[in-house]
Coordinates of C-alpha atoms in Angstrom, one line a residue:
M23 CA 91.8 -106.5 -53.5
Y24 CA 89.5 -103.6 -52.8
N25 CA 89.1 -101.2 -55.7
R26 CA 87.1 -98.0 -55.3
N27 CA 86.8 -97.5 -59.0
R28 CA 85.0 -100.8 -59.2
A29 CA 82.8 -99.7 -56.4
N30 CA 81.9 -96.5 -58.2
R31 CA 80.9 -98.6 -61.3
G32 CA 78.6 -100.5 -58.9
E33 CA 80.5 -103.8 -59.4
N34 CA 80.0 -106.3 -56.6
R35 CA 83.0 -107.2 -54.4
V36 CA 83.4 -108.3 -50.8
I37 CA 84.7 -105.8 -48.2
R38 CA 87.0 -107.4 -45.6
F39 CA 86.6 -106.2 -42.0
K40 CA 88.2 -106.7 -38.6
C41 CA 86.4 -105.9 -35.4
T42 CA 87.7 -106.1 -31.8
L43 CA 84.2 -106.0 -30.3
Q44 CA 81.7 -108.7 -30.2
N45 CA 78.5 -106.8 -29.7
T46 CA 76.1 -104.8 -31.9
I47 CA 78.8 -103.4 -34.3
A48 CA 79.9 -107.0 -35.2
D49 CA 76.3 -107.9 -36.0
V50 CA 76.0 -104.8 -38.2
L51 CA 79.2 -105.5 -40.1
R52 CA 78.2 -109.1 -40.8
S53 CA 74.7 -108.0 -41.8
R54 CA 76.1 -106.0 -44.7
G55 CA 77.6 -109.2 -46.2
W56 CA 81.2 -108.1 -45.5
Q57 CA 83.8 -110.8 -44.9
E58 CA 85.2 -111.0 -41.4
V59 CA 89.0 -111.4 -41.1
K60 CA 90.0 -113.1 -37.9
E61 CA 93.7 -113.8 -38.5
E62 CA 96.0 -111.4 -36.8
S63 CA 98.0 -110.8 -40.0
G64 CA 95.0 -110.9 -42.3
D65 CA 94.4 -108.1 -44.9
W66 CA 91.4 -105.8 -44.2
D67 CA 89.6 -102.9 -45.7
F68 CA 87.7 -101.7 -42.7
Y69 CA 88.7 -102.0 -39.0
W70 CA 86.5 -101.2 -36.0
A71 CA 89.3 -101.1 -33.4
D72 CA 89.4 -100.4 -29.7
V73 CA 91.5 -97.5 -28.4
G74 CA 94.1 -99.9 -27.1
W75 CA 94.8 -101.0 -30.7
M76 CA 95.2 -97.4 -31.8
R77 CA 97.7 -96.8 -29.0
E78 CA 99.8 -99.9 -29.6
V79 CA 99.5 -100.7 -33.4
F80 CA 98.4 -97.7 -35.4
D81 CA 101.8 -95.9 -35.7
H82 CA 103.3 -99.1 -37.1
C83 CA 100.5 -99.9 -39.5
Y84 CA 100.7 -99.1 -43.2
M85 CA 97.3 -98.2 -44.7
E86 CA 96.4 -98.3 -48.3
E87 CA 94.3 -95.5 -49.9
H88 CA 90.9 -97.2 -49.4
M89 CA 91.3 -98.5 -45.8
R90 CA 89.1 -97.0 -43.1
L91 CA 89.5 -97.0 -39.3
N92 CA 87.1 -95.8 -36.5
H93 CA 89.4 -93.6 -34.5
F94 CA 91.7 -90.6 -35.1
R95 CA 95.2 -91.1 -33.7
N96 CA 94.9 -88.6 -30.9
H97 CA 91.2 -88.9 -30.3
Y98 CA 91.9 -88.6 -26.5
E99 CA 92.4 -84.8 -26.9
L100 CA 88.6 -84.5 -26.8
T101 CA 87.6 -87.6 -24.8
R102 CA 89.9 -87.5 -21.8
K103 CA 88.2 -85.4 -19.3
N104 CA 91.2 -83.2 -18.4
L105 CA 92.3 -82.6 -22.0
M106 CA 88.7 -81.8 -23.1
A107 CA 88.6 -79.1 -20.3
K108 CA 92.1 -77.8 -21.3
N109 CA 91.2 -77.5 -24.9
L110 CA 87.8 -75.8 -24.3
K111 CA 89.5 -73.3 -21.9
R112 CA 92.0 -72.5 -24.6
L113 CA 89.3 -72.0 -27.2
R114 CA 87.4 -69.6 -24.9
K115 CA 90.6 -67.6 -24.3
Q116 CA 91.3 -67.5 -28.0
I117 CA 87.8 -66.2 -28.8
E118 CA 88.0 -63.6 -26.1
R119 CA 91.4 -62.4 -27.5
D120 CA 90.3 -62.4 -31.1
S121 CA 86.7 -61.3 -30.7
S122 CA 85.1 -60.3 -27.4
K123 CA 84.1 -61.5 -23.9
I124 CA 80.5 -61.6 -25.0
E125 CA 81.4 -64.0 -27.8
A126 CA 83.7 -66.0 -25.5
A127 CA 80.8 -66.4 -23.0
K128 CA 79.2 -68.7 -25.6
C129 CA 81.8 -71.3 -24.6
D130 CA 80.5 -71.3 -21.0
F131 CA 78.8 -74.7 -21.5
F132 CA 81.0 -76.8 -19.3
P133 CA 81.4 -76.7 -15.5
T134 CA 84.3 -75.0 -13.7
T135 CA 87.0 -77.7 -13.9
F136 CA 90.4 -78.4 -12.3
E137 CA 92.8 -81.3 -12.7
L138 CA 94.2 -82.9 -9.6
P139 CA 96.8 -83.1 -8.4
A140 CA 98.3 -80.5 -10.7
D141 CA 95.7 -77.7 -10.0
Y142 CA 95.1 -78.5 -6.3
H143 CA 96.1 -75.1 -4.9
I144 CA 94.1 -73.2 -7.5
F145 CA 91.1 -75.5 -6.8
V146 CA 91.4 -74.8 -3.1
E147 CA 91.2 -71.1 -3.7
E148 CA 88.1 -71.5 -5.8
F149 CA 86.6 -73.9 -3.2
K150 CA 87.0 -71.4 -0.4
R151 CA 85.3 -68.6 -2.5
S152 CA 82.1 -70.7 -2.6
P153 CA 82.2 -72.9 0.5
N154 CA 78.7 -74.2 0.3
S155 CA 79.1 -75.6 -3.3
T156 CA 78.9 -79.3 -4.2
W157 CA 81.8 -80.7 -6.3
I158 CA 82.2 -83.9 -8.2
M159 CA 85.4 -85.9 -8.7
K160 CA 86.0 -88.0 -11.8
P161 CA 89.0 -90.1 -12.9
I162 CA 90.2 -88.7 -16.2
A163 CA 90.4 -92.0 -18.1
K164 CA 87.5 -94.1 -16.8
S165 CA 84.0 -94.5 -18.0
Q166 CA 80.6 -95.8 -16.9
G167 CA 80.6 -93.9 -13.7
K168 CA 83.7 -95.7 -12.2
G169 CA 85.5 -93.9 -9.4
I170 CA 83.1 -90.8 -9.3
F171 CA 82.1 -89.3 -6.1
L172 CA 80.6 -86.0 -4.8
F173 CA 81.8 -83.9 -1.9
R174 CA 81.3 -80.6 -0.1
K175 CA 84.2 -80.5 2.3
L176 CA 87.9 -80.4 1.7
K177 CA 88.5 -83.1 4.2
D178 CA 86.7 -85.5 1.9
I179 CA 89.4 -84.8 -0.6
M180 CA 92.1 -85.3 2.0
E181 CA 90.6 -88.7 2.9
W182 CA 90.7 -89.6 -0.8
K183 CA 94.2 -88.3 -1.2
K184 CA 95.5 -90.4 1.6
E185 CA 94.5 -93.5 -0.3
D186 CA 96.7 -92.4 -3.1
S187 CA 100.3 -91.2 -3.2
W188 CA 100.4 -87.5 -3.9
K189 CA 100.9 -84.8 -1.4
I190 CA 100.0 -81.1 -1.4
D191 CA 103.6 -80.1 -1.7
G192 CA 104.1 -82.2 -4.8
T193 CA 106.3 -84.8 -3.2
K194 CA 105.5 -88.5 -3.5
D195 CA 106.1 -91.6 -1.5
D196 CA 107.4 -94.9 -2.9
R197 CA 104.0 -96.1 -4.1
E198 CA 102.6 -95.9 -7.6
P199 CA 101.7 -92.3 -8.7
V200 CA 98.1 -91.3 -8.2
E201 CA 95.6 -91.6 -11.0
N202 CA 94.7 -88.1 -12.2
Y203 CA 91.2 -86.8 -11.6
V204 CA 89.2 -83.8 -12.7
V205 CA 87.2 -82.0 -10.0
Q206 CA 84.2 -80.0 -11.3
R207 CA 81.6 -77.7 -9.8
Y208 CA 78.5 -80.0 -9.6
I209 CA 75.5 -78.8 -11.5
D210 CA 73.1 -79.0 -8.6
N211 CA 70.0 -77.6 -10.3
P212 CA 69.3 -80.2 -13.0
Y213 CA 66.1 -80.3 -15.0
L214 CA 64.0 -83.1 -13.5
I215 CA 61.4 -85.4 -15.0
G216 CA 59.1 -87.0 -12.4
G217 CA 61.5 -85.7 -9.8
R218 CA 64.4 -87.6 -11.4
K219 CA 67.7 -86.4 -12.9
F220 CA 68.6 -87.3 -16.5
D221 CA 71.2 -86.5 -19.1
I222 CA 71.1 -86.9 -22.9
R223 CA 73.3 -89.1 -25.1
C224 CA 73.8 -87.6 -28.6
Y225 CA 75.8 -89.2 -31.4
V226 CA 78.1 -87.1 -33.6
L227 CA 80.2 -88.5 -36.5
V228 CA 83.3 -86.7 -37.7
T229 CA 84.6 -87.8 -41.0
S230 CA 87.3 -85.1 -41.3
Y231 CA 88.9 -82.5 -39.1
I232 CA 90.6 -80.6 -42.0
P233 CA 88.2 -79.4 -43.3
L234 CA 85.9 -80.1 -40.4
K235 CA 83.0 -82.3 -41.5
V236 CA 80.4 -83.3 -38.9
W237 CA 77.3 -85.4 -39.0
L238 CA 74.6 -85.3 -36.3
Y239 CA 72.4 -88.4 -35.6
R240 CA 68.7 -87.5 -35.2
S241 CA 68.1 -90.3 -32.7
G242 CA 69.5 -90.4 -29.2
F243 CA 68.2 -91.0 -25.7
G244 CA 67.8 -89.5 -22.3
R245 CA 69.3 -91.6 -19.5
M246 CA 67.2 -91.4 -16.4
S247 CA 68.1 -91.9 -12.8
N248 CA 66.1 -94.6 -11.0
T249 CA 65.9 -92.6 -7.8
R250 CA 64.3 -89.2 -7.0
Y251 CA 66.8 -86.3 -7.0
S252 CA 67.9 -84.8 -3.7
L253 CA 71.0 -83.0 -2.5
D254 CA 70.5 -84.5 0.9
S255 CA 72.3 -87.7 -0.1
I256 CA 75.3 -86.8 -2.2
E257 CA 76.9 -90.2 -1.6
D258 CA 74.0 -92.0 -3.4
T259 CA 75.2 -92.8 -6.9
F260 CA 71.7 -93.9 -8.0
V261 CA 70.5 -90.3 -7.4
H262 CA 73.3 -88.4 -9.1
L263 CA 74.9 -90.6 -11.8
T264 CA 72.7 -91.5 -14.8
N265 CA 75.1 -94.0 -16.4
V266 CA 73.3 -97.2 -17.3
A267 CA 76.2 -99.2 -15.8
I268 CA 75.3 -97.6 -12.5
Q269 CA 71.5 -97.6 -12.7
K270 CA 71.2 -101.2 -13.7
T271 CA 72.6 -102.3 -10.4
A272 CA 69.8 -100.5 -8.5
P273 CA 67.6 -102.9 -6.5
D274 CA 64.4 -101.9 -8.4
Y275 CA 65.9 -101.7 -11.9
D276 CA 63.8 -103.3 -14.6
P277 CA 66.0 -104.4 -17.5
E278 CA 63.0 -104.6 -20.0
K279 CA 61.7 -101.2 -19.0
G280 CA 65.2 -99.8 -18.7
C281 CA 65.9 -96.1 -17.7
K282 CA 65.9 -94.4 -21.1
W283 CA 63.6 -92.1 -23.1
S284 CA 64.1 -91.7 -26.8
L285 CA 65.2 -88.2 -27.9
I286 CA 61.9 -87.8 -29.7
Q287 CA 60.0 -88.6 -26.5
L288 CA 62.1 -86.2 -24.5
R289 CA 61.7 -83.4 -27.1
M290 CA 57.9 -83.9 -27.2
Y291 CA 57.8 -83.7 -23.4
L292 CA 59.8 -80.5 -23.3
L293 CA 57.7 -79.0 -26.1
A294 CA 54.5 -79.7 -24.1
K295 CA 56.0 -78.0 -21.0
H296 CA 57.9 -75.1 -22.5
G297 CA 56.8 -74.5 -26.1
P298 CA 58.7 -74.5 -29.4
E299 CA 60.8 -71.4 -29.0
A300 CA 62.4 -72.5 -25.7
V301 CA 63.1 -76.0 -27.0
E302 CA 64.5 -74.7 -30.3
T303 CA 66.9 -72.5 -28.3
L304 CA 67.9 -75.5 -26.2
F305 CA 68.7 -77.7 -29.2
R306 CA 70.5 -74.9 -31.0
G307 CA 72.6 -74.6 -27.8
M308 CA 73.4 -78.3 -28.0
D309 CA 74.4 -78.0 -31.7
D310 CA 76.7 -75.2 -30.7
I311 CA 78.4 -77.4 -28.0
F312 CA 79.1 -80.1 -30.6
I313 CA 80.7 -77.7 -33.1
K314 CA 82.7 -75.6 -30.6
S315 CA 84.1 -78.6 -28.8
L316 CA 85.3 -80.1 -32.1
Q317 CA 86.8 -76.8 -33.1
S318 CA 88.7 -76.7 -29.8
T319 CA 90.8 -79.6 -31.0
Q320 CA 90.7 -79.0 -34.7
K321 CA 94.2 -77.6 -34.9
I322 CA 95.8 -80.3 -32.8
M323 CA 93.9 -83.3 -34.0
I324 CA 96.0 -85.5 -36.3
N325 CA 93.8 -85.5 -39.4
D326 CA 94.0 -88.7 -41.4
K327 CA 91.8 -89.5 -44.4
H328 CA 91.6 -93.1 -43.3
C329 CA 90.0 -92.2 -39.9
F330 CA 86.6 -91.3 -38.7
E331 CA 85.2 -91.0 -35.2
L332 CA 81.8 -91.7 -33.7
Y333 CA 81.5 -89.6 -30.5
G334 CA 79.0 -90.1 -27.8
Y335 CA 78.2 -86.7 -26.2
D336 CA 76.7 -86.5 -22.7
I337 CA 74.6 -83.4 -22.2
L338 CA 72.9 -82.3 -19.0
I339 CA 70.1 -79.7 -19.0
D340 CA 69.6 -77.5 -16.0
E341 CA 66.3 -76.1 -14.7
T342 CA 66.7 -73.0 -16.9
L343 CA 67.0 -75.2 -20.0
K344 CA 70.7 -74.4 -20.4
P345 CA 72.6 -77.4 -21.9
W346 CA 75.9 -78.4 -20.2
L347 CA 78.6 -80.6 -21.7
L348 CA 79.5 -83.4 -19.2
E349 CA 81.8 -85.5 -21.3
I350 CA 82.6 -86.9 -24.7
N351 CA 83.1 -90.6 -25.3
A352 CA 85.4 -92.0 -28.1
S353 CA 84.0 -95.5 -27.5
P354 CA 80.3 -95.0 -26.7
S355 CA 78.8 -98.2 -25.4
L356 CA 77.6 -100.4 -28.3
T357 CA 76.3 -103.1 -26.0
A358 CA 72.5 -103.0 -25.8
S359 CA 70.6 -103.0 -22.5
N360 CA 67.3 -104.2 -24.1
Q361 CA 65.7 -104.8 -27.5
Q362 CA 64.8 -101.2 -28.0
D363 CA 68.4 -100.1 -27.2
Y364 CA 69.7 -102.8 -29.6
D365 CA 67.5 -101.6 -32.4
L366 CA 68.6 -98.0 -32.0
K367 CA 72.3 -98.9 -31.9
F368 CA 72.0 -101.3 -34.8
K369 CA 70.5 -98.6 -37.0
L370 CA 73.0 -96.0 -35.7
L371 CA 76.0 -98.2 -36.7
H372 CA 74.4 -99.2 -40.0
D373 CA 74.0 -95.5 -40.8
V374 CA 77.6 -94.8 -39.8
L375 CA 78.8 -97.4 -42.3
S376 CA 76.5 -95.8 -44.9
V377 CA 78.1 -92.4 -44.4
I378 CA 81.6 -93.9 -44.5
D379 CA 80.6 -95.5 -47.8
M380 CA 83.0 -98.3 -48.3
E381 CA 80.8 -99.5 -51.2
G382 CA 81.1 -96.2 -53.1
K383 CA 77.4 -95.6 -53.4
L384 CA 77.3 -91.9 -52.5
S385 CA 77.9 -88.9 -54.7
G386 CA 79.6 -87.0 -51.9
K387 CA 77.1 -84.2 -52.0
E388 CA 74.5 -85.7 -49.7
K389 CA 73.2 -83.7 -46.8
R390 CA 71.3 -86.6 -45.2
V391 CA 72.3 -90.3 -45.0
G392 CA 70.1 -92.6 -43.0
G393 CA 69.5 -91.0 -39.6
F394 CA 72.5 -88.6 -40.0
D395 CA 72.2 -84.9 -41.0
L396 CA 75.3 -83.1 -42.2
M397 CA 75.5 -80.2 -39.7
W398 CA 79.0 -78.8 -40.6
N399 CA 81.1 -78.9 -43.7
D400 CA 83.8 -76.3 -43.2
G401 CA 80.9 -74.1 -42.2
A402 CA 77.4 -74.5 -40.9
C403 CA 74.8 -76.5 -42.8
P404 CA 71.1 -75.9 -42.3
L405 CA 69.5 -78.8 -40.5

């Protein structure tokens, strides 16, 4: 049986793990010399579970003091697109009420967002106020670019709506209810590199919500589009969606070259173009997005000392170097697209396990573990 006191004395013992994924994380867990438990009823110390397991099993699972799990119970409050927008809007209103509109304006880092079908009438009013805008539709619970499309005319929504079963007056026919979507004002002035759109994937590890304790990973990557950016072809997903799952299906995609820049490469490029002050402001703005988004769910997240969460943040930079939060992933892809991607994700996950510290090697006062920097510990930590 696992014994943390033994770990603190540095005595050797085997940590038993379960893992529902057979990709990079399974390789990392085995590389640490931990013992894999494959039996359904087998005892475990550490579980890397998928969100389905959390939904179906977590509430019926007794966990001993030392056991650790890679999701919080209601992680979806931050990672479902509609709930993320709802919680961020609530935070902005709270800051405006408690402080000022100027302070609340610091929360304007996500696009104007509505949920359909619930907000259809409100959305139509906003749409008519800016008739030449481009909008983007996203299913609230899908990832990897599935089901996303851009539009400029309401009739495009009407065509989409006919394929589903909701009506403007709220009545339904006998078919299954429609899948909920969010509709967002499309950020149509993205920063371009070589004429191509990109977004940035950053990794943020939360080990506690009360108090809030947040670690930021120094490595990340920019995901590049394979096709030059243009608003003349809003139906072309290779132009507008940077998801690797989309881009790798492009006819001229090179799997070895990939479509990613490391965060260091990206930062160096921006420094050369814009200088240190502008780039420092940009990255401080990204840090602010990470913390404010987590604070937006801090009071409603079910904090559990057994749980932690590795979030994958997707950030878009516009042509003014303003960062925008696109979405947050509770299950960022751990499947590598090439060797360089595998190496990054292997080290990332190895460092996650080092922060979680099942072996009891840390003092608890560390500000840096592997590639992670402690950025918030019930207050800001200097990076």
